[in-house]
mmCIF file of C-alpha atoms in Angstrom:
data_model
loop_
_atom_site.group_PDB
_atom_site.id
_atom_site.type_symbol
_atom_site.label_atom_id
_atom_site.label_comp_id
_atom_site.label_asym_id
_atom_site.label_seq_id
_atom_site.Cartn_x
_atom_site.Cartn_y
_atom_site.Cartn_z
ATOM 1 C CA MET A 802 91.824 98.577 103.200
ATOM 2 C CA LEU A 803 92.491 101.789 104.991
ATOM 3 C CA TYR A 804 95.490 101.489 107.144
ATOM 4 C CA ILE A 805 95.414 102.815 110.646
ATOM 5 C CA TRP A 806 97.838 103.618 113.612
ATOM 6 C CA LYS A 807 101.420 101.331 112.369
ATOM 7 C CA ARG A 808 98.851 97.978 113.165
ATOM 8 C CA LEU A 809 95.349 97.994 112.272
ATOM 9 C CA TYR A 810 93.541 97.530 109.431
ATOM 10 C CA THR A 811 89.959 97.805 108.441
ATOM 11 C CA SER A 812 87.455 96.579 105.739
ATOM 12 C CA LYS A 813 83.839 96.089 105.480
ATOM 13 C CA THR A 814 82.085 92.932 105.589
ATOM 14 C CA PRO A 815 79.545 92.035 103.012
ATOM 15 C CA ASP A 816 76.533 92.115 105.774
ATOM 16 C CA GLY A 817 77.645 96.026 106.313
ATOM 17 C CA LYS A 818 80.128 95.664 109.480
ATOM 18 C CA ILE A 819 83.377 96.898 109.804
ATOM 19 C CA ARG A 820 86.370 94.144 110.650
ATOM 20 C CA VAL A 821 88.987 95.439 112.898
ATOM 21 C CA SER A 822 92.176 93.785 112.319
ATOM 22 C CA ASP A 823 96.065 93.832 112.902
ATOM 23 C CA GLY A 824 96.588 91.874 109.476
ATOM 24 C CA GLY A 825 98.967 89.392 111.392
ATOM 25 C CA LEU A 826 100.868 91.857 112.427
ATOM 26 C CA ILE A 827 101.456 91.178 116.323
ATOM 27 C CA ALA A 828 102.261 87.536 116.069
ATOM 28 C CA MET A 829 104.447 88.307 113.463
ATOM 29 C CA HIS A 830 106.593 90.751 115.308
ATOM 30 C CA GLU A 831 106.038 89.252 118.678
ATOM 31 C CA PRO A 832 107.510 85.540 119.440
ATOM 32 C CA LEU A 833 103.820 84.425 120.651
ATOM 33 C CA THR A 834 103.022 81.211 121.256
ATOM 34 C CA PRO A 835 99.177 79.710 120.237
ATOM 35 C CA ALA A 836 98.548 80.244 124.174
ATOM 36 C CA ASP A 837 99.844 83.493 124.483
ATOM 37 C CA VAL A 838 97.148 84.513 121.048
ATOM 38 C CA TYR A 839 94.151 82.636 123.031
ATOM 39 C CA GLU A 840 94.812 84.311 126.302
ATOM 40 C CA ILE A 841 95.498 88.036 124.215
ATOM 41 C CA CYS A 842 92.186 87.887 122.520
ATOM 42 C CA ASP A 843 90.189 86.217 125.480
ATOM 43 C CA LYS A 844 91.327 89.319 127.754
ATOM 44 C CA ASN A 845 90.785 91.914 124.825
ATOM 45 C CA ASN A 846 87.088 89.946 123.843
ATOM 46 C CA LEU A 847 89.158 89.591 120.250
ATOM 47 C CA GLU A 848 88.678 87.002 117.587
ATOM 48 C CA TYR A 849 92.075 84.822 116.110
ATOM 49 C CA ASP A 850 92.601 82.889 112.830
ATOM 50 C CA LEU A 851 95.892 80.899 114.076
ATOM 51 C CA LYS A 852 96.474 79.203 110.239
ATOM 52 C CA ASP A 853 98.160 76.375 112.595
ATOM 53 C CA GLU A 854 98.579 74.858 116.240
ATOM 54 C CA SER A 855 102.100 74.619 115.683
ATOM 55 C CA ASP A 856 104.299 76.987 117.408
ATOM 56 C CA ASP A 857 106.993 77.506 114.626
ATOM 57 C CA LEU A 858 107.740 81.670 114.977
ATOM 58 C CA PRO A 859 106.796 83.580 113.364
ATOM 59 C CA LEU A 860 102.970 82.478 113.920
ATOM 60 C CA ASP A 861 100.475 83.146 110.696
ATOM 61 C CA CYS A 862 97.978 84.511 113.057
ATOM 62 C CA GLU A 863 95.617 87.439 112.427
ATOM 63 C CA ILE A 864 93.655 88.862 115.213
ATOM 64 C CA TYR A 865 90.703 90.917 114.690
ATOM 65 C CA LYS A 866 86.635 92.049 115.605
ATOM 66 C CA ILE A 867 83.908 92.599 113.614
ATOM 67 C CA VAL A 868 81.642 95.066 115.249
ATOM 68 C CA ASP A 869 78.847 97.591 113.993
ATOM 69 C CA ARG A 870 79.895 101.279 113.479
ATOM 70 C CA LEU A 871 78.692 102.457 117.005
ATOM 71 C CA HIS A 872 81.554 99.589 117.970
ATOM 72 C CA PHE A 873 84.279 100.851 115.909
ATOM 73 C CA CYS A 874 86.746 103.006 118.497
ATOM 74 C CA ASP A 875 85.983 100.143 120.818
ATOM 75 C CA ALA A 876 87.743 97.564 118.149
ATOM 76 C CA VAL A 877 90.484 99.581 117.555
ATOM 77 C CA LEU A 878 91.357 100.241 121.139
ATOM 78 C CA ALA A 879 91.194 96.277 122.015
ATOM 79 C CA ILE A 880 93.708 95.911 119.060
ATOM 80 C CA MET A 881 95.724 98.103 120.546
ATOM 81 C CA LYS A 882 95.505 96.653 123.764
ATOM 82 C CA ALA A 883 96.424 93.373 122.184
ATOM 83 C CA SER A 884 99.465 95.201 120.596
ATOM 84 C CA MET A 885 100.844 95.952 124.295
ATOM 85 C CA ASP A 886 99.817 92.828 126.027
ATOM 86 C CA ALA A 887 101.903 91.051 123.130
ATOM 87 C CA ARG A 888 104.943 93.437 124.352
ATOM 88 C CA ASP A 889 104.310 92.824 127.989
ATOM 89 C CA ILE A 890 104.187 89.044 127.477
ATOM 90 C CA TRP A 891 108.007 88.993 126.201
ATOM 91 C CA GLY A 892 108.950 91.773 127.929
#
């Protein structure tokens, strides 16, 4: 796993694609609800792995995108935008 830009992690999937992830840090450090996560991921075309649907904070939720090498930079940018959107929700 490679650590990039304070909140991004990358790993290679078995089929050779790249998984770009926040490692669960966005939801851990921002007071997000599951609805906030759905909205942020939908807006930035990202996927999420929400461990449970409760509103108990902090959420155990990883935000990620699996891409081929050609779209790696787009995935990194999308995760960075998601982090900024999470901060904007709570000011």
